[in-house]
Short mmCIF file of C-alpha atoms in Angstrom, two decimals:
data_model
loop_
_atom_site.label_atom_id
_atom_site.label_comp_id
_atom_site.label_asym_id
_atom_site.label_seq_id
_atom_site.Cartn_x
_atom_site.Cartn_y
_atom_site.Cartn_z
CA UNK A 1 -11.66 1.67 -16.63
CA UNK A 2 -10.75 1.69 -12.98
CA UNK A 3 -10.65 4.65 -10.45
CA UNK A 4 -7.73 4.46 -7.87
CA UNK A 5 -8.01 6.76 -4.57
CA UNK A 6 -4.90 6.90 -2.42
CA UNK A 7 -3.49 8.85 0.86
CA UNK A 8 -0.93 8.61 3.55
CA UNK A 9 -1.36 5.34 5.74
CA UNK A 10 -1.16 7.55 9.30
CA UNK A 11 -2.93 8.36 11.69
CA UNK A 12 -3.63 10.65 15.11
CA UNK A 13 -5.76 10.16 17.53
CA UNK A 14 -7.96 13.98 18.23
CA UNK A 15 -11.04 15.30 19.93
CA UNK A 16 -10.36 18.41 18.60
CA UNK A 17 -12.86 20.17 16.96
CA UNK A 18 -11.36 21.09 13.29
CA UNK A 19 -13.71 22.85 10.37
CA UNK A 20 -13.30 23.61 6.74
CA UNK A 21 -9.29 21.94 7.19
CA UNK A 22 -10.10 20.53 4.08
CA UNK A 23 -11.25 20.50 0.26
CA UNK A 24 -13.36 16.94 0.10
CA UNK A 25 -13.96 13.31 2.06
CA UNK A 26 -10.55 11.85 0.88
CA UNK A 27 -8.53 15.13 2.46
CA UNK A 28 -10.25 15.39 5.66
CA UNK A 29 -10.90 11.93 7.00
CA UNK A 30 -11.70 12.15 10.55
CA UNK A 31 -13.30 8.30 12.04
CA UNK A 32 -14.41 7.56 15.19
CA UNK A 33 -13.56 4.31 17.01
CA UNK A 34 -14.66 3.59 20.73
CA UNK A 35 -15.51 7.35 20.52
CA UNK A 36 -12.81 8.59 20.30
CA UNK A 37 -11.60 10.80 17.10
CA UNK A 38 -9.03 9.67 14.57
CA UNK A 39 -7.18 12.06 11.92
CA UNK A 40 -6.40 9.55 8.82
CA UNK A 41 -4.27 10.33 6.11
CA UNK A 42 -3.68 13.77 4.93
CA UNK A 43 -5.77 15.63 7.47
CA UNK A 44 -3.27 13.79 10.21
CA UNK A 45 -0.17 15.50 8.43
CA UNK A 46 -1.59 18.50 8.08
CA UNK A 47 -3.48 19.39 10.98
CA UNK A 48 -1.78 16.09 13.40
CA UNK A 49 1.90 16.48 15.45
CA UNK A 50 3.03 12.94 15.73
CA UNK A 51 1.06 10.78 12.53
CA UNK A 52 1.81 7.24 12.85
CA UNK A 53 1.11 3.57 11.82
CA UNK A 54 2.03 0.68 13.28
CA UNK A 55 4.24 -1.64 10.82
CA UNK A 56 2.54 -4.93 9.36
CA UNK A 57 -0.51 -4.38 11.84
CA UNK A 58 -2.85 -7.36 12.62
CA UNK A 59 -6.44 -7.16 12.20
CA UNK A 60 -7.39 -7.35 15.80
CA UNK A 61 -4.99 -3.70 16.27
CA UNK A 62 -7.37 -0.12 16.07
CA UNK A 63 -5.18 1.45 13.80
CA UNK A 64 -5.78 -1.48 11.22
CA UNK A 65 -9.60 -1.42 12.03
CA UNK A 66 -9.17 2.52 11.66
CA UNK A 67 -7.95 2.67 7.95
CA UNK A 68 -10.01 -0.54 6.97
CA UNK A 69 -13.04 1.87 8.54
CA UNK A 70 -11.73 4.72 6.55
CA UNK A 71 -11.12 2.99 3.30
CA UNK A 72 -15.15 1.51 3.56
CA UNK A 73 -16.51 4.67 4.11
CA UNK A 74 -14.74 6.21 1.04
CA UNK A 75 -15.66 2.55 -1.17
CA UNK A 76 -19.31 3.27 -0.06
CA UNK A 77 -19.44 6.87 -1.06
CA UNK A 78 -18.86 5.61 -4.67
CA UNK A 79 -20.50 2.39 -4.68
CA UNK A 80 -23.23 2.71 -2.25
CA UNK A 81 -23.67 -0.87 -0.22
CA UNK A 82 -23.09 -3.89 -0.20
CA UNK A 83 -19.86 -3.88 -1.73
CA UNK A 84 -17.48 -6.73 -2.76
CA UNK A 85 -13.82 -6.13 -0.93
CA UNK A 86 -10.58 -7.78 -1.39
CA UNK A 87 -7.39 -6.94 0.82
CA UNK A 88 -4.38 -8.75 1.20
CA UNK A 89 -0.79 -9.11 3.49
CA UNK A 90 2.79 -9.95 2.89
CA UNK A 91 3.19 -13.75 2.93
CA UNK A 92 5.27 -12.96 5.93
CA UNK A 93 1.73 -12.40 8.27
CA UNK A 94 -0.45 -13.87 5.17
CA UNK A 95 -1.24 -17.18 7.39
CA UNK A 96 -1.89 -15.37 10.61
CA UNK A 97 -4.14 -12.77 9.79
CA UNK A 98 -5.77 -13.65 6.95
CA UNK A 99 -8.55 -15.86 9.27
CA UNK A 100 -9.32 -12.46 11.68
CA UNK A 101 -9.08 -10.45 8.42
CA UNK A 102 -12.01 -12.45 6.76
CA UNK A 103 -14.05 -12.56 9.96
CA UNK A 104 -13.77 -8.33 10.48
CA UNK A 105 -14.32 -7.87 6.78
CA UNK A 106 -17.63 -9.92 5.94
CA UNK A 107 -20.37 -7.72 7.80
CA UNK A 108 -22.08 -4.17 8.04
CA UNK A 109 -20.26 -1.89 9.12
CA UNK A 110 -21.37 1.10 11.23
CA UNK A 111 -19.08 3.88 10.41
CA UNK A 112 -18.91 7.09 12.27
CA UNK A 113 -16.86 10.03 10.41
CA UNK A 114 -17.10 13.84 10.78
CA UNK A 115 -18.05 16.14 7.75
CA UNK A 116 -17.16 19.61 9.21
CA UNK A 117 -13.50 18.78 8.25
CA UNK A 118 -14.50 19.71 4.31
CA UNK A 119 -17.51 21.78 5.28
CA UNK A 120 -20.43 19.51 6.48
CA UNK A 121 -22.63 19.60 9.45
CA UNK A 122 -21.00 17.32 11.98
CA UNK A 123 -20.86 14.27 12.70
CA UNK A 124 -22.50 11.41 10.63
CA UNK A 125 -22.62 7.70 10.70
CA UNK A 126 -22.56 4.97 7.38
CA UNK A 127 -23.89 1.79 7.34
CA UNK A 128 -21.65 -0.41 4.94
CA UNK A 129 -22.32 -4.17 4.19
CA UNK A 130 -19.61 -6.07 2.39
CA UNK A 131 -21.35 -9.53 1.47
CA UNK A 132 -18.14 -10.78 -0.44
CA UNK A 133 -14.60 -10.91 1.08
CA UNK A 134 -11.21 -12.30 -0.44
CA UNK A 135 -7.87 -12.20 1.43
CA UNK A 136 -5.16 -13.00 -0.83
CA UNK A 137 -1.22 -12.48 -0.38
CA UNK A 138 0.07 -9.15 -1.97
CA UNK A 139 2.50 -9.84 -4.54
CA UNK A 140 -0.11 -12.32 -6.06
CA UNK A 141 -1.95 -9.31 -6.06
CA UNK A 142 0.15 -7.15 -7.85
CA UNK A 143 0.35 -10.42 -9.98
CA UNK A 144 -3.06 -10.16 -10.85
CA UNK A 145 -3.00 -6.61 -12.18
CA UNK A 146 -0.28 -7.44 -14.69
CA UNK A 147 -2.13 -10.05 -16.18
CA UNK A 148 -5.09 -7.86 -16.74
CA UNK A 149 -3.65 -4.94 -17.41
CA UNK A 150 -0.71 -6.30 -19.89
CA UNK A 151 -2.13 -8.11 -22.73
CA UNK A 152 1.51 -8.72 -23.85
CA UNK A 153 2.23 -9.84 -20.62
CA UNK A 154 4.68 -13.73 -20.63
CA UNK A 155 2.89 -16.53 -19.26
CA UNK A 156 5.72 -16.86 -16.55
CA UNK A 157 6.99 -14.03 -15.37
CA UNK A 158 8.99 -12.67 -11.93
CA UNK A 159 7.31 -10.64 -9.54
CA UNK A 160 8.55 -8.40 -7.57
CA UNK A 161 6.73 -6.38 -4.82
CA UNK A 162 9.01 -3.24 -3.42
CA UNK A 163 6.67 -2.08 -0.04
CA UNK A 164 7.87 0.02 2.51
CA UNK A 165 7.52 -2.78 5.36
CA UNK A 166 8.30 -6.03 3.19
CA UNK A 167 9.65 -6.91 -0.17
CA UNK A 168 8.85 -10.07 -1.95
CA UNK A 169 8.84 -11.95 -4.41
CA UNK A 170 7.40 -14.86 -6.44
CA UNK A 171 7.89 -16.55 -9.49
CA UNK A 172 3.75 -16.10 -11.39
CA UNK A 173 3.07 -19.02 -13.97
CA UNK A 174 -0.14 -19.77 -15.73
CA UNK A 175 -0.68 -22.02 -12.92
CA UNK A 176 -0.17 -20.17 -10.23
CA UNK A 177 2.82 -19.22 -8.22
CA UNK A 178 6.01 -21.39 -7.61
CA UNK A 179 5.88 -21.74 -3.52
CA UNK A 180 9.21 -22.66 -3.74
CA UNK A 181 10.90 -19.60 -5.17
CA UNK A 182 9.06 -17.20 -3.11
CA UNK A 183 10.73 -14.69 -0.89
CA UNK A 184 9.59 -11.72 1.58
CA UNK A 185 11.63 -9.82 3.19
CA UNK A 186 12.67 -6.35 5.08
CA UNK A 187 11.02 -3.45 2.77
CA UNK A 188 11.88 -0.02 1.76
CA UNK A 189 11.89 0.91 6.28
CA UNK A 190 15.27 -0.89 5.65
CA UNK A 191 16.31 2.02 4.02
CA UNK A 192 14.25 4.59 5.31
CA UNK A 193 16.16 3.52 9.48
CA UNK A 194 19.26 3.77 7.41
CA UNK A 195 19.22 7.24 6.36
CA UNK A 196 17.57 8.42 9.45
CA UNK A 197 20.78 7.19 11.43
CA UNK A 198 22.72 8.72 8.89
CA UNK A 199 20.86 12.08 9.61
CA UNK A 200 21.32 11.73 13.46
CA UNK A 201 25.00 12.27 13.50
CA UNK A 202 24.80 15.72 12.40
CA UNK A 203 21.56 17.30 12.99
CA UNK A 204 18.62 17.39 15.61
CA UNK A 205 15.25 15.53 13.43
CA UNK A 206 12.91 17.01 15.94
CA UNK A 207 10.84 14.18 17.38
CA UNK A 208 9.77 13.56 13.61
CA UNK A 209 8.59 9.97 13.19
CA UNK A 210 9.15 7.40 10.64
CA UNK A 211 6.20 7.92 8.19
CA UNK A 212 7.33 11.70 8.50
CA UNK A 213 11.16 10.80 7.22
CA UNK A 214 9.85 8.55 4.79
CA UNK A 215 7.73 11.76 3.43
CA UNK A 216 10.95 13.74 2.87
CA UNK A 217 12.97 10.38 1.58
CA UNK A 218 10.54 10.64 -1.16
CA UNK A 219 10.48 14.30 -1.97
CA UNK A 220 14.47 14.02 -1.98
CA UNK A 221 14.88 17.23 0.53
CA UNK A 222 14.05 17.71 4.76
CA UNK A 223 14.11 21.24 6.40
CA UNK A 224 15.99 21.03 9.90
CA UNK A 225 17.61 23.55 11.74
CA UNK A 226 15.39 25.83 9.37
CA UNK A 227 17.57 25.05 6.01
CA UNK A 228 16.93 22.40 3.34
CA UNK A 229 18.77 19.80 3.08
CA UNK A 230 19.26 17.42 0.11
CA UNK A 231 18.78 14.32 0.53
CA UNK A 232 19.37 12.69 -2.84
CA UNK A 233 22.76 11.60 -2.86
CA UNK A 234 22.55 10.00 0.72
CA UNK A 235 19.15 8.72 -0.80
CA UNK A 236 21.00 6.93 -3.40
CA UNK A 237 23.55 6.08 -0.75
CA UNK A 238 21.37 3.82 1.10
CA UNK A 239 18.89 2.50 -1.48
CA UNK A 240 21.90 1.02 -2.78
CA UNK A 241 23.02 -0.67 0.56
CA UNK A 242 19.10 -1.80 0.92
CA UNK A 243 19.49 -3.61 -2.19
CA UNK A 244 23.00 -5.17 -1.80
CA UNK A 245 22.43 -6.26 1.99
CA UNK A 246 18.93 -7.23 1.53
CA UNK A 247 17.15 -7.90 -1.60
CA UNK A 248 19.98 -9.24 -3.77
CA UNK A 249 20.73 -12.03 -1.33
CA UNK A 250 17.45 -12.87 -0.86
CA UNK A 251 16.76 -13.05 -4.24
CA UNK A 252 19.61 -15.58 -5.01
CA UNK A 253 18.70 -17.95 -2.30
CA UNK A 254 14.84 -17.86 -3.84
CA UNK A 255 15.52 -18.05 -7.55
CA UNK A 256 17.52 -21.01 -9.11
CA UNK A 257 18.86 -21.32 -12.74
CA UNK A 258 15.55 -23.44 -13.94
CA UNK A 259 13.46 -20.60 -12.45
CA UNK A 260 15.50 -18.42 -15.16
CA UNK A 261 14.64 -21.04 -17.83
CA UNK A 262 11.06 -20.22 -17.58
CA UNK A 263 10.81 -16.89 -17.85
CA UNK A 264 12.81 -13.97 -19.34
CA UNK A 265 10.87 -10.98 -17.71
CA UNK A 266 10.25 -9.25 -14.31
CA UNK A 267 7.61 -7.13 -13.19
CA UNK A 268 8.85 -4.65 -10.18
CA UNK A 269 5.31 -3.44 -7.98
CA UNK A 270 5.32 -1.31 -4.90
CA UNK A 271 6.32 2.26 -3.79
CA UNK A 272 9.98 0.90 -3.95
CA UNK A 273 9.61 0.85 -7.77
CA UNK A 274 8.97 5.03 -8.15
CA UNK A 275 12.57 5.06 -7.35
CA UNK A 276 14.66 5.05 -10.18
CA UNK A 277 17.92 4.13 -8.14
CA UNK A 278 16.68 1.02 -7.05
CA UNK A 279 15.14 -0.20 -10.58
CA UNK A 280 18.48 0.67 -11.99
CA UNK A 281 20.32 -1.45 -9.68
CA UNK A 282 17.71 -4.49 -10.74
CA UNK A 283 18.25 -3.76 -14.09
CA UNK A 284 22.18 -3.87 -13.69
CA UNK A 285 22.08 -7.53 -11.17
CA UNK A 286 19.80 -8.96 -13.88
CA UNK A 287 21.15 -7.20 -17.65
CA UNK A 288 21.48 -9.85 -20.35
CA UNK A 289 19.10 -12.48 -18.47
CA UNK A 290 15.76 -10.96 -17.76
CA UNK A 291 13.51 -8.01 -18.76
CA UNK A 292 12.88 -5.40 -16.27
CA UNK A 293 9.38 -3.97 -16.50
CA UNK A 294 7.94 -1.38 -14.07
CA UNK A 295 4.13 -0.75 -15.09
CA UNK A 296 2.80 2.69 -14.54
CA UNK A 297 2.34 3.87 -10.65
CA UNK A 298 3.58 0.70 -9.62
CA UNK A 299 2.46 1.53 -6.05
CA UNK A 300 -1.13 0.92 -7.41
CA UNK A 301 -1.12 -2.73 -8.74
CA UNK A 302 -1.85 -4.84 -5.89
CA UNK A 303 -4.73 -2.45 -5.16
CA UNK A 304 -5.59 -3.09 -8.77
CA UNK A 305 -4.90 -6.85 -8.89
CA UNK A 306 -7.41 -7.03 -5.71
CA UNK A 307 -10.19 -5.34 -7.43
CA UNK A 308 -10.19 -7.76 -10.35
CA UNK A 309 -10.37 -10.49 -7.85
CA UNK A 310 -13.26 -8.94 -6.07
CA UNK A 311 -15.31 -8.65 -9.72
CA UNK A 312 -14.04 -12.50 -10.18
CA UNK A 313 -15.60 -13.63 -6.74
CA UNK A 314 -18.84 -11.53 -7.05
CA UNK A 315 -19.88 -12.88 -10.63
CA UNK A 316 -18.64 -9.80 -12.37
CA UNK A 317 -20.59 -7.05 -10.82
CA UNK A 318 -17.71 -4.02 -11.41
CA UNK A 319 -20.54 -1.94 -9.62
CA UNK A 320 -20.02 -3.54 -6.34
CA UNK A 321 -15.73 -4.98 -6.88
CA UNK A 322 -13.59 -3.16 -4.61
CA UNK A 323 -10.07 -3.46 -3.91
CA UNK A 324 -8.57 -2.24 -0.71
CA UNK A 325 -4.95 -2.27 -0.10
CA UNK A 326 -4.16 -1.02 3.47
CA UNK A 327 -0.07 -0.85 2.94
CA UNK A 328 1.93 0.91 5.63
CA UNK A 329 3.29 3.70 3.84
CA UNK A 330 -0.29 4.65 1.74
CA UNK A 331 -3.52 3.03 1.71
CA UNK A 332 -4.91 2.82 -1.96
CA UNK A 333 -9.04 2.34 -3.01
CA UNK A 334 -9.47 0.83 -6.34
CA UNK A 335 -12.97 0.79 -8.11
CA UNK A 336 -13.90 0.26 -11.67
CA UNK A 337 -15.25 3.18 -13.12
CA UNK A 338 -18.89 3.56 -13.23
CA UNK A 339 -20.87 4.32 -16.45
CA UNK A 340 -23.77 6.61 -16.86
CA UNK A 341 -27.04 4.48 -16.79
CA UNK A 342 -24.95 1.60 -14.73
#
């Protein structure tokens, strides 16, 4: 039904000439911007020494123009042009951006990316129109795909949205989302600084940078000092304090005792929400009053939840619906899949 691409939201800036580094597009994106060369995802943490993102970028930043180039070119690969796109941003920069956003998205596109990275000839250039554009908060997003992808789904329901720059939150009814009990907050970086300091006391990280540690936070190990490390139990150490200084108390300013009374379940979205500490520590706050529901690669949905929006806004053309969801830890494509004769 729908076809979900995803790879590391980093980048490195490189002129240097790099062939066959990689299997396919997706694994050796390399995009141009003001001429100069840009490693994006994978192919900056495999063949890059410092990959990077700035946090919660705004639209008018390169590295932000960079990945929304990157994730076009790969959209128009599969869906040719003009394409449909909707994006989104915490509520926290929601209001700011969302204007510039709009204005960058809705045009053609000129997009300059090199194909010897994954065997191709050199340098090539794209020409991508996107005649539709939506820009739409992200946990309304991830809202979205739970409706469409859980029949069963409650009319009300809580939803939570565990990213690595913010977490929020939002009461969803039939109607549309209670303003008033909506939260956003620090995200899983909360955690992420935590254990770094932790790290610091004892050992020498190398000049490794945030996206880097949040690599290893993930795989539950780091090599330093050449031995390996585990990480799990410090891991669990300060996912826990994440959730007790942060989200709980956020949570209990945002959600009062009627918002209880309307709904008995909660949804939890985001890469927070492949970590089975921190569900577990939801399911223990919340155990005899609401439902805890993670849906399957959680990390996905408000990629997902954009899509459908897109095929909502462009009359339901699933040929041209894209969903684009430029988060700071991964960016993540979502397309409906195509059938033969479509």
């Amino acid at each position: 039904m729908i076809e979900v691409i995803k790879y590391p939201s980093v980048l490195e800036s490189s002129n240097l000439e790099l062939r066959n580094v990689a299997r396919d597009l997706v694994s050796g994106l390399k995009i141009y911007h003001d001429n100069i060369g840009y490693l994006v995802g994978d192919l900056a943490l495999s063949e890059g020494t410092s990959p990077h993102r700035n946090i919660n970028s705004s639209p008018d930043e390169n590295d932000y123009r960079i990945f929304l180039k990157a994730g076009l070119l790969l959209a128009s690969q599969k869906l040719g042009s003009p394409i449909t796109v909707t994006t989104g941003f915490p509520f926290s920069t929601f209001q700011v951006f969302k204007e510039n956003a709009y204005r960058l998205l809705e045009n053609e596109h000129i997009i300059e990316y090199d194909t010897q990275t994954f065997g191709g000839g050199g340098k090539k250039k794209m020409a991508v129109e996107v005649d539709r554009v939506a820009v739409i908060p992200e946990v309304v997003g991830c809202s979205m795909a739970v409706r469409q992808l859980y029949s069963d789904a409650p009319k009300n329901f809580f939803m939570i949205s565990l990213g690595y720059g913010t977490m929020e939150a939002i009461l969803s009814t039939e109607g549309g989302l209670v303003q008033r009990s909506s939260v956003s907050t620090f995200g899983l970086r909360y955690a992420i600084n935590l254990i770094t300091r932790e790290l610091q006391k004892d050992n020498y990280l190398d000049l490794k940078t945030e996206h880097q540690i949040d690599q290893y936070f993930s795989e539950g190990s780091i090599i330093l000092n050449r031995k390996r490390l585990d990480l799990k139990e410090l891991r669990k150490q300060v996912i826990e304090q994440y959730y007790n200084d942060v989200i709980s108390p956020s949570l209990r300013k945002a959600f009062s005792d009627s918002d209880f009374a309307k709904s008995a379940d909660i949804y939890l979205a985001g890469g927070g929400a492949n970590y089975s500490e921190l569900v577990d520590l939801f399911k223990a706050e919340f155990d005899g009053l609401l439902n805890v529901h993670v849906p399957e690669s959680p990390e996905q949905m408000a990629s997902i939840g954009y899509c459908f929006n897109s095929l909502a806004i462009n009359a339901g053309a699933k040929d041209k619906a894209v969903g684009l969801d430029l988060g700071n830890s991964s960016t993540i494509l979502t397309t409906f899949k195509q059938e033969k004769g479509e």
